[in-house]
Amino acid sequence: MKKLIGLAVAGTILAVMPSGAPLLAQNAAVDYDLTRDVRRAAQQAQTAIGQSNFPAASGYLSQASAAARTEGDRYLIATLQLDVANRTFNTAAQVAAINTLLASPLLSAEQGAELYYHRARISFHAQNAEAARTDLQAAIDRGTTNPRVFVAMASLTNERGDHAGAITLVERAFAIHRTAGMRIPVDWYRRAIHFAQEANDTARVVSFGQALVAEHPTQRNWRDVIVQHRSAYPADPEAALDLWRLQDAAGALTGEFDYRDYAQVAHGRELPAEIERIVQAGRAASILDGRNAEIAALDRGTTRAAQSLRSALPRRAEAAMSAAAGESAMAAADGYMSLGEYAAAAPLYRAAIEKGSVDTELAALRLGIALARSGDGAGAVAALDQVVGPRAGVARLWRAYAGRIQPVPAQAPAATPNG
């Protein structure tokens, strides 16, 4: 017999799951005794594996099994058998090798956790949820740091009706990923949102959605998350309007019904200039073609109304800035917002907040929107952080949008010739 350190026969042995994720990497040296005949057969098996000659590898491993005498022999043989089984997608052989390894005193807790996860996946695909759950719990009990274990356990826990428990588990997976500086996969966010919806946990639906679009700001994600947020404000038309504005800003108006519904909300808030602007944008994007009678009715007369508003606003804004209370400044700011003239709206929202007599949370939210649409991401974030009341969810979502705005580089002063 010969004593070896670790799993090395001809390089590090690494069992690989069908997904390609490493399963049995040796993180620390392990002393074990290896019989000479087993060592020789294992070397031959590993060479065959490298050549993808799995029948030959299995034959050499059978020879090794017949010569096995020590725990080291059995450990090494099972490791190579698992490698072959993974590469050939032989689930029965995978389970047999895993069972042998789990019984080995040479196995570390971390390796055992990964093996339990591997066996849990096999059970899940065989539609044996209870066995999968048992093995996932065994992996957790052994201190696994594999976030996929917690995501898988969260799904099974949710299926049992324990939605709060599922949320706790998926949040543990998120924490592991964030600690490692890794982006959380979109699918995990979608699962978490689903768990929170089933738990009727609106706050977490909102927070998971905000994190999703902050990390993965695709058109689909923005649209889905905004729709979820909108359902949280069924009795707040101002919040609904500002979420439509965000959907427009994020480029997530994806069909005729989106433009129609946005126009309907603007119509309900008596904002003809905004209707005109959004309908024109839909036509420019070749999404609206003028044949929708409902949209045509909503758009009727909006051009004239927008022109009238545009002409009147400078005078109204000037008067508002000298007024004692903030109502007229807020109204003028809302007018500029509806026209898409965000840089003009921002100072008026600030004035409305300073003068008072307005919904200061709504004014702060609108100020953040105006700054974001003007390209001032840092200013927008500062304003949106002031919104802590019922519309905080809308503000946090706008904050995710504003946080991705890149600051405009400062212009270097022009050189002047020496006089």
CSV table of C-alpha atoms in Angstrom, one decimal:
chain,number,residue,atom,x,y,z
A,1,MET,CA,0.0,0.0,0.0
A,2,LYS,CA,1.1,3.6,-0.6
A,3,LYS,CA,0.0,6.7,1.3
A,4,LEU,CA,-1.1,9.6,-1.0
A,5,ILE,CA,-2.2,13.1,-0.2
A,6,GLY,CA,-5.5,14.3,-1.6
A,7,LEU,CA,-7.2,12.9,-4.6
A,8,ALA,CA,-4.2,13.2,-7.0
A,9,VAL,CA,-3.5,10.3,-9.2
A,10,ALA,CA,-2.5,12.1,-12.4
A,11,GLY,CA,-3.7,15.7,-11.5
A,12,THR,CA,-6.6,16.8,-9.5
A,13,ILE,CA,-9.7,14.7,-9.9
A,14,LEU,CA,-12.8,16.8,-10.3
A,15,ALA,CA,-16.3,15.3,-10.5
A,16,VAL,CA,-18.5,17.4,-12.7
A,17,MET,CA,-22.3,17.5,-12.6
A,18,PRO,CA,-24.2,17.4,-15.9
A,19,SER,CA,-24.7,21.2,-15.6
A,20,GLY,CA,-20.9,21.6,-15.7
A,21,ALA,CA,-20.8,22.9,-12.1
A,22,PRO,CA,-17.8,21.5,-10.1
A,23,LEU,CA,-19.0,19.0,-7.5
A,24,LEU,CA,-16.1,17.4,-5.7
A,25,ALA,CA,-13.1,19.7,-5.9
A,26,GLN,CA,-10.5,18.9,-3.3
A,27,ASN,CA,-10.0,22.0,-1.2
A,28,ALA,CA,-7.8,20.6,1.5
A,29,ALA,CA,-5.3,17.8,1.5
A,30,VAL,CA,-6.6,14.4,2.9
A,31,ASP,CA,-4.3,11.6,4.0
A,32,TYR,CA,-5.4,8.1,2.9
A,33,ASP,CA,-3.9,4.8,2.1
A,34,LEU,CA,-4.1,3.6,-1.5
A,35,THR,CA,-3.5,0.0,-2.6
A,36,ARG,CA,-0.9,-0.4,-5.4
A,37,ASP,CA,-3.2,-2.3,-7.7
A,38,VAL,CA,-6.0,0.2,-7.1
A,39,ARG,CA,-3.6,3.1,-7.8
A,40,ARG,CA,-2.5,1.5,-11.1
A,41,ALA,CA,-6.1,0.7,-12.2
A,42,ALA,CA,-7.2,4.2,-11.3
A,43,GLN,CA,-4.5,5.8,-13.4
A,44,GLN,CA,-5.6,3.7,-16.3
A,45,ALA,CA,-9.2,4.7,-15.7
A,46,GLN,CA,-8.4,8.3,-15.6
A,47,THR,CA,-6.5,8.1,-18.9
A,48,ALA,CA,-9.5,6.5,-20.4
A,49,ILE,CA,-11.8,9.2,-19.1
A,50,GLY,CA,-9.6,11.8,-20.6
A,51,GLN,CA,-10.0,10.0,-24.0
A,52,SER,CA,-13.8,9.8,-23.4
A,53,ASN,CA,-13.5,6.0,-23.5
A,54,PHE,CA,-16.0,5.4,-20.7
A,55,PRO,CA,-16.5,1.7,-21.2
A,56,ALA,CA,-12.8,1.1,-20.8
A,57,ALA,CA,-12.7,3.4,-17.7
A,58,SER,CA,-15.6,1.5,-16.2
A,59,GLY,CA,-13.7,-1.8,-16.8
A,60,TYR,CA,-10.6,-0.5,-15.0
A,61,LEU,CA,-12.7,0.7,-12.1
A,62,SER,CA,-14.2,-2.7,-11.8
A,63,GLN,CA,-10.7,-4.1,-11.5
A,64,ALA,CA,-9.9,-1.5,-8.9
A,65,SER,CA,-13.0,-2.3,-6.9
A,66,ALA,CA,-12.0,-6.0,-6.8
A,67,ALA,CA,-8.6,-5.0,-5.4
A,68,ALA,CA,-9.9,-2.4,-2.9
A,69,ARG,CA,-8.8,-2.8,0.7
A,70,THR,CA,-8.8,0.7,2.3
A,71,GLU,CA,-11.1,3.6,2.8
A,72,GLY,CA,-8.7,5.5,0.4
A,73,ASP,CA,-9.3,2.9,-2.2
A,74,ARG,CA,-13.1,3.1,-2.0
A,75,TYR,CA,-13.0,6.9,-1.9
A,76,LEU,CA,-10.9,7.2,-5.0
A,77,ILE,CA,-12.8,4.6,-6.9
A,78,ALA,CA,-16.2,6.2,-6.1
A,79,THR,CA,-14.8,9.6,-7.1
A,80,LEU,CA,-13.8,8.3,-10.5
A,81,GLN,CA,-17.1,6.3,-10.9
A,82,LEU,CA,-19.0,9.5,-10.2
A,83,ASP,CA,-17.0,11.3,-12.8
A,84,VAL,CA,-17.9,8.6,-15.4
A,85,ALA,CA,-21.5,8.6,-14.4
A,86,ASN,CA,-21.8,12.4,-14.7
A,87,ARG,CA,-20.2,12.4,-18.1
A,88,THR,CA,-22.5,9.6,-19.3
A,89,PHE,CA,-25.6,11.0,-17.6
A,90,ASN,CA,-26.1,7.7,-15.8
A,91,THR,CA,-28.3,8.7,-12.9
A,92,ALA,CA,-28.3,5.2,-11.3
A,93,ALA,CA,-24.5,5.1,-11.3
A,94,GLN,CA,-24.4,8.7,-10.0
A,95,VAL,CA,-26.5,7.8,-7.0
A,96,ALA,CA,-24.5,4.6,-6.3
A,97,ALA,CA,-21.2,6.6,-6.3
A,98,ILE,CA,-22.6,9.4,-4.3
A,99,ASN,CA,-23.9,7.0,-1.6
A,100,THR,CA,-20.5,5.4,-1.4
A,101,LEU,CA,-18.8,8.8,-1.0
A,102,LEU,CA,-21.3,10.0,1.6
A,103,ALA,CA,-20.4,7.0,3.7
A,104,SER,CA,-16.7,7.7,3.5
A,105,PRO,CA,-14.9,9.1,6.6
A,106,LEU,CA,-12.5,10.9,4.2
A,107,LEU,CA,-15.3,13.2,2.9
A,108,SER,CA,-15.2,16.8,4.0
A,109,ALA,CA,-18.4,18.6,5.2
A,110,GLU,CA,-18.2,20.9,2.1
A,111,GLN,CA,-17.9,18.0,-0.3
A,112,GLY,CA,-20.7,16.2,1.5
A,113,ALA,CA,-23.0,19.3,1.1
A,114,GLU,CA,-22.3,19.3,-2.7
A,115,LEU,CA,-23.0,15.6,-3.0
A,116,TYR,CA,-26.3,16.0,-1.2
A,117,TYR,CA,-27.2,18.8,-3.6
A,118,HIS,CA,-26.2,16.6,-6.5
A,119,ARG,CA,-28.4,13.8,-5.3
A,120,ALA,CA,-31.2,16.2,-4.5
A,121,ARG,CA,-31.2,17.3,-8.2
A,122,ILE,CA,-31.4,13.7,-9.3
A,123,SER,CA,-34.4,13.1,-7.0
A,124,PHE,CA,-36.1,16.3,-8.2
A,125,HIS,CA,-35.8,15.4,-11.8
A,126,ALA,CA,-37.2,12.0,-10.9
A,127,GLN,CA,-40.2,13.9,-9.4
A,128,ASN,CA,-39.3,12.7,-5.8
A,129,ALA,CA,-39.7,16.1,-4.1
A,130,GLU,CA,-39.5,14.7,-0.6
A,131,ALA,CA,-36.1,13.0,-1.2
A,132,ALA,CA,-34.8,16.2,-2.8
A,133,ARG,CA,-36.0,18.2,0.2
A,134,THR,CA,-34.3,15.9,2.6
A,135,ASP,CA,-31.0,16.1,0.7
A,136,LEU,CA,-31.1,19.8,0.3
A,137,GLN,CA,-31.7,20.2,4.1
A,138,ALA,CA,-28.7,17.9,4.7
A,139,ALA,CA,-26.6,20.2,2.5
A,140,ILE,CA,-27.8,23.2,4.5
A,141,ASP,CA,-27.1,21.5,7.8
A,142,ARG,CA,-23.5,20.8,6.6
A,143,GLY,CA,-22.9,24.6,6.1
A,144,THR,CA,-23.2,24.7,2.3
A,145,THR,CA,-22.2,28.0,0.7
A,146,ASN,CA,-23.7,27.0,-2.6
A,147,PRO,CA,-26.5,29.6,-3.2
A,148,ARG,CA,-28.2,27.2,-5.6
A,149,VAL,CA,-29.0,24.9,-2.7
A,150,PHE,CA,-31.0,27.7,-1.1
A,151,VAL,CA,-32.8,28.6,-4.3
A,152,ALA,CA,-33.8,25.0,-4.9
A,153,MET,CA,-34.9,24.6,-1.3
A,154,ALA,CA,-36.9,27.8,-1.6
A,155,SER,CA,-38.9,26.5,-4.5
A,156,LEU,CA,-39.7,23.2,-2.7
A,157,THR,CA,-40.6,25.2,0.4
A,158,ASN,CA,-42.9,27.5,-1.6
A,159,GLU,CA,-44.6,24.4,-3.1
A,160,ARG,CA,-45.5,23.4,0.4
A,161,GLY,CA,-47.3,26.7,1.0
A,162,ASP,CA,-44.6,28.2,3.2
A,163,HIS,CA,-44.1,31.3,1.2
A,164,ALA,CA,-42.4,33.3,4.0
A,165,GLY,CA,-39.9,30.4,4.4
A,166,ALA,CA,-39.2,30.4,0.7
A,167,ILE,CA,-38.5,34.1,0.8
A,168,THR,CA,-36.1,33.7,3.7
A,169,LEU,CA,-34.2,30.9,1.8
A,170,VAL,CA,-33.9,32.8,-1.5
A,171,GLU,CA,-32.7,35.9,0.4
A,172,ARG,CA,-29.9,33.7,1.9
A,173,ALA,CA,-28.9,32.8,-1.7
A,174,PHE,CA,-28.9,36.5,-2.6
A,175,ALA,CA,-26.7,37.3,0.3
A,176,ILE,CA,-24.2,34.7,-0.7
A,177,HIS,CA,-24.1,36.0,-4.2
A,178,ARG,CA,-23.7,39.6,-3.1
A,179,THR,CA,-20.9,38.8,-0.7
A,180,ALA,CA,-19.1,37.2,-3.5
A,181,GLY,CA,-19.6,40.3,-5.7
A,182,MET,CA,-21.7,38.3,-8.2
A,183,ARG,CA,-24.8,39.4,-10.1
A,184,ILE,CA,-27.9,37.6,-9.0
A,185,PRO,CA,-29.5,35.7,-11.9
A,186,VAL,CA,-32.7,37.1,-13.4
A,187,ASP,CA,-34.5,33.8,-12.8
A,188,TRP,CA,-33.8,34.0,-9.1
A,189,TYR,CA,-35.3,37.4,-8.9
A,190,ARG,CA,-38.4,36.2,-10.7
A,191,ARG,CA,-38.8,33.3,-8.3
A,192,ALA,CA,-38.4,35.7,-5.4
A,193,ILE,CA,-41.1,38.0,-6.8
A,194,HIS,CA,-43.4,35.0,-7.3
A,195,PHE,CA,-42.9,33.9,-3.7
A,196,ALA,CA,-43.6,37.4,-2.4
A,197,GLN,CA,-46.7,37.6,-4.5
A,198,GLU,CA,-48.0,34.3,-3.2
A,199,ALA,CA,-47.3,35.6,0.4
A,200,ASN,CA,-49.1,38.9,-0.4
A,201,ASP,CA,-45.9,40.6,0.7
A,202,THR,CA,-46.2,43.8,-1.4
A,203,ALA,CA,-43.2,45.4,0.2
A,204,ARG,CA,-40.9,42.5,-1.0
A,205,VAL,CA,-42.5,42.4,-4.4
A,206,VAL,CA,-41.5,46.0,-4.7
A,207,SER,CA,-38.0,45.6,-3.3
A,208,PHE,CA,-37.2,42.5,-5.4
A,209,GLY,CA,-38.4,44.3,-8.5
A,210,GLN,CA,-36.3,47.3,-7.8
A,211,ALA,CA,-33.2,45.2,-7.3
A,212,LEU,CA,-34.0,43.3,-10.5
A,213,VAL,CA,-34.2,46.3,-12.8
A,214,ALA,CA,-31.2,47.9,-11.0
A,215,GLU,CA,-29.1,44.8,-11.9
A,216,HIS,CA,-30.7,43.7,-15.1
A,217,PRO,CA,-32.4,46.8,-16.8
A,218,THR,CA,-33.8,45.1,-19.8
A,219,GLN,CA,-37.0,46.2,-21.5
A,220,ARG,CA,-38.8,43.1,-20.4
A,221,ASN,CA,-37.7,43.4,-16.8
A,222,TRP,CA,-38.6,47.1,-16.6
A,223,ARG,CA,-42.1,46.4,-18.1
A,224,ASP,CA,-42.8,43.4,-15.8
A,225,VAL,CA,-41.6,45.2,-12.7
A,226,ILE,CA,-43.5,48.4,-13.4
A,227,VAL,CA,-46.7,46.4,-14.0
A,228,GLN,CA,-46.2,44.7,-10.6
A,229,HIS,CA,-45.6,48.1,-8.9
A,230,ARG,CA,-48.7,49.6,-10.6
A,231,SER,CA,-50.9,46.9,-9.0
A,232,ALA,CA,-49.7,48.2,-5.6
A,233,TYR,CA,-51.3,51.6,-6.2
A,234,PRO,CA,-54.8,50.9,-7.4
A,235,ALA,CA,-56.3,54.0,-5.6
A,236,ASP,CA,-53.5,56.5,-6.4
A,237,PRO,CA,-53.8,57.9,-9.9
A,238,GLU,CA,-50.8,60.1,-9.5
A,239,ALA,CA,-48.6,57.1,-8.6
A,240,ALA,CA,-50.0,55.3,-11.6
A,241,LEU,CA,-49.2,58.2,-13.9
A,242,ASP,CA,-45.6,58.4,-12.6
A,243,LEU,CA,-45.1,54.7,-13.2
A,244,TRP,CA,-46.3,55.1,-16.8
A,245,ARG,CA,-43.8,57.9,-17.2
A,246,LEU,CA,-41.1,55.6,-15.9
A,247,GLN,CA,-42.2,52.9,-18.3
A,248,ASP,CA,-41.8,55.4,-21.1
A,249,ALA,CA,-38.4,56.6,-19.8
A,250,ALA,CA,-37.1,53.0,-19.6
A,251,GLY,CA,-38.2,52.3,-23.2
A,252,ALA,CA,-40.6,49.7,-21.9
A,253,LEU,CA,-43.8,50.7,-23.8
A,254,THR,CA,-43.9,47.7,-26.0
A,255,GLY,CA,-47.3,47.6,-27.7
A,256,GLU,CA,-50.4,49.5,-28.7
A,257,PHE,CA,-52.2,48.7,-25.5
A,258,ASP,CA,-49.4,50.3,-23.4
A,259,TYR,CA,-49.7,53.5,-25.3
A,260,ARG,CA,-53.4,53.4,-25.1
A,261,ASP,CA,-53.5,52.8,-21.3
A,262,TYR,CA,-50.9,55.5,-20.7
A,263,ALA,CA,-53.0,58.0,-22.7
A,264,GLN,CA,-56.1,57.0,-20.8
A,265,VAL,CA,-54.3,57.7,-17.5
A,266,ALA,CA,-53.1,61.1,-18.8
A,267,HIS,CA,-56.6,61.8,-20.0
A,268,GLY,CA,-57.9,61.1,-16.5
A,269,ARG,CA,-55.4,63.6,-15.1
A,270,GLU,CA,-56.4,66.2,-17.7
A,271,LEU,CA,-53.0,66.3,-19.4
A,272,PRO,CA,-53.7,66.7,-23.1
A,273,ALA,CA,-50.1,67.7,-23.8
A,274,GLU,CA,-48.9,64.4,-22.4
A,275,ILE,CA,-51.4,62.5,-24.5
A,276,GLU,CA,-50.2,64.3,-27.6
A,277,ARG,CA,-46.5,63.6,-26.8
A,278,ILE,CA,-47.0,59.9,-26.0
A,279,VAL,CA,-49.3,59.3,-29.1
A,280,GLN,CA,-46.7,61.0,-31.3
A,281,ALA,CA,-44.0,58.8,-29.8
A,282,GLY,CA,-46.0,55.7,-30.5
A,283,ARG,CA,-46.5,56.7,-34.1
A,284,ALA,CA,-42.8,57.5,-34.5
A,285,ALA,CA,-42.0,54.0,-33.2
A,286,SER,CA,-44.5,52.5,-35.8
A,287,ILE,CA,-46.5,51.0,-32.9
A,288,LEU,CA,-49.5,53.3,-33.4
A,289,ASP,CA,-50.8,53.7,-37.0
A,290,GLY,CA,-53.8,55.9,-36.5
A,291,ARG,CA,-56.4,53.2,-37.0
A,292,ASN,CA,-57.2,52.8,-33.3
A,293,ALA,CA,-60.4,54.8,-32.8
A,294,GLU,CA,-60.0,54.9,-29.0
A,295,ILE,CA,-56.5,56.4,-29.3
A,296,ALA,CA,-57.7,58.8,-31.9
A,297,ALA,CA,-60.5,60.0,-29.6
A,298,LEU,CA,-58.1,60.5,-26.7
A,299,ASP,CA,-55.7,62.4,-29.0
A,300,ARG,CA,-58.4,64.7,-30.5
A,301,GLY,CA,-57.6,68.4,-29.8
A,302,THR,CA,-54.4,67.7,-27.9
A,303,THR,CA,-52.1,69.6,-30.3
A,304,ARG,CA,-54.1,72.8,-29.8
A,305,ALA,CA,-54.2,72.3,-26.0
A,306,ALA,CA,-50.4,71.6,-25.9
A,307,GLN,CA,-49.7,74.8,-27.9
A,308,SER,CA,-51.9,76.8,-25.6
A,309,LEU,CA,-50.2,75.4,-22.5
A,310,ARG,CA,-46.8,76.0,-23.9
A,311,SER,CA,-47.6,79.7,-24.6
A,312,ALA,CA,-49.2,80.3,-21.1
A,313,LEU,CA,-46.6,78.5,-18.9
A,314,PRO,CA,-43.8,81.1,-18.9
A,315,ARG,CA,-46.1,83.7,-17.5
A,316,ARG,CA,-47.7,81.3,-15.0
A,317,ALA,CA,-44.2,80.1,-13.9
A,318,GLU,CA,-43.1,83.7,-13.3
A,319,ALA,CA,-46.1,84.4,-11.2
A,320,ALA,CA,-45.7,81.2,-9.3
A,321,MET,CA,-42.2,81.9,-8.2
A,322,SER,CA,-43.3,85.1,-6.5
A,323,ALA,CA,-46.4,83.6,-4.9
A,324,ALA,CA,-46.5,83.0,-1.1
A,325,ALA,CA,-47.8,79.4,-1.3
A,326,GLY,CA,-46.6,76.5,-3.5
A,327,GLU,CA,-49.8,75.5,-5.3
A,328,SER,CA,-49.2,77.6,-8.5
A,329,ALA,CA,-45.6,76.5,-8.7
A,330,MET,CA,-46.7,72.8,-8.5
A,331,ALA,CA,-49.3,73.3,-11.2
A,332,ALA,CA,-46.8,75.1,-13.5
A,333,ALA,CA,-44.2,72.3,-12.9
A,334,ASP,CA,-46.8,69.7,-13.7
A,335,GLY,CA,-47.6,71.5,-16.9
A,336,TYR,CA,-43.9,71.5,-18.0
A,337,MET,CA,-43.7,67.9,-17.0
A,338,SER,CA,-46.6,67.0,-19.3
A,339,LEU,CA,-44.9,68.8,-22.1
A,340,GLY,CA,-41.7,66.9,-21.5
A,341,GLU,CA,-39.8,70.1,-20.6
A,342,TYR,CA,-38.2,68.6,-17.6
A,343,ALA,CA,-35.4,71.2,-17.0
A,344,ALA,CA,-38.1,73.9,-16.7
A,345,ALA,CA,-40.2,71.8,-14.3
A,346,ALA,CA,-37.4,71.1,-11.8
A,347,PRO,CA,-37.0,74.6,-10.3
A,348,LEU,CA,-40.7,74.9,-10.0
A,349,TYR,CA,-41.0,71.7,-8.0
A,350,ARG,CA,-38.3,72.9,-5.7
A,351,ALA,CA,-40.2,76.2,-5.3
A,352,ALA,CA,-43.4,74.3,-4.5
A,353,ILE,CA,-41.6,72.3,-1.8
A,354,GLU,CA,-40.0,75.4,-0.3
A,355,LYS,CA,-43.3,77.4,-0.3
A,356,GLY,CA,-45.4,74.6,1.1
A,357,SER,CA,-49.2,74.1,0.9
A,358,VAL,CA,-48.7,71.2,-1.5
A,359,ASP,CA,-48.2,67.4,-1.3
A,360,THR,CA,-44.5,67.6,-0.6
A,361,GLU,CA,-44.0,63.8,-1.1
A,362,LEU,CA,-45.5,64.1,-4.6
A,363,ALA,CA,-43.5,67.3,-5.3
A,364,ALA,CA,-40.3,65.5,-4.2
A,365,LEU,CA,-41.1,62.5,-6.4
A,366,ARG,CA,-41.8,64.7,-9.4
A,367,LEU,CA,-38.7,66.7,-8.7
A,368,GLY,CA,-36.7,63.5,-8.9
A,369,ILE,CA,-38.4,62.5,-12.1
A,370,ALA,CA,-37.7,65.9,-13.7
A,371,LEU,CA,-34.1,65.7,-12.7
A,372,ALA,CA,-33.7,62.2,-13.9
A,373,ARG,CA,-35.3,63.0,-17.3
A,374,SER,CA,-33.0,66.0,-17.5
A,375,GLY,CA,-30.0,63.8,-17.1
A,376,ASP,CA,-29.1,64.8,-13.5
A,377,GLY,CA,-28.9,61.3,-12.0
A,378,ALA,CA,-27.2,62.4,-8.7
A,379,GLY,CA,-29.7,65.2,-8.2
A,380,ALA,CA,-32.6,62.8,-8.9
A,381,VAL,CA,-31.4,60.2,-6.4
A,382,ALA,CA,-31.1,62.9,-3.7
A,383,ALA,CA,-34.6,64.1,-4.4
A,384,LEU,CA,-36.1,60.6,-4.6
A,385,ASP,CA,-34.5,59.6,-1.3
A,386,GLN,CA,-36.7,62.2,0.4
A,387,VAL,CA,-39.8,60.2,-0.5
A,388,VAL,CA,-40.5,58.0,2.4
A,389,GLY,CA,-44.3,57.8,2.6
A,390,PRO,CA,-46.9,55.8,0.6
A,391,ARG,CA,-45.2,56.6,-2.7
A,392,ALA,CA,-41.8,55.4,-1.6
A,393,GLY,CA,-42.0,52.3,-3.8
A,394,VAL,CA,-42.5,54.5,-6.9
A,395,ALA,CA,-39.6,56.7,-5.8
A,396,ARG,CA,-37.3,53.7,-5.3
A,397,LEU,CA,-38.1,52.4,-8.8
A,398,TRP,CA,-37.3,55.8,-10.3
A,399,ARG,CA,-34.2,55.8,-8.2
A,400,ALA,CA,-33.1,52.5,-9.9
A,401,TYR,CA,-33.5,54.3,-13.2
A,402,ALA,CA,-31.8,57.5,-12.1
A,403,GLY,CA,-28.9,55.5,-10.6
A,404,ARG,CA,-27.8,54.3,-14.0
A,405,ILE,CA,-27.6,57.8,-15.5
A,406,GLN,CA,-24.0,58.6,-16.2
A,407,PRO,CA,-22.9,62.1,-15.2
A,408,VAL,CA,-22.0,64.4,-18.1
A,409,PRO,CA,-18.2,65.0,-18.1
A,410,ALA,CA,-17.3,68.5,-17.2
A,411,GLN,CA,-16.1,70.6,-20.2
A,412,ALA,CA,-12.6,71.8,-20.0
A,413,PRO,CA,-12.3,75.6,-20.2
A,414,ALA,CA,-11.4,76.8,-23.7
A,415,ALA,CA,-7.7,77.8,-24.0
A,416,THR,CA,-7.2,81.5,-24.5
A,417,PRO,CA,-4.2,82.9,-26.5
A,418,ASN,CA,-1.5,84.7,-24.6
A,419,GLY,CA,-2.0,88.4,-25.1
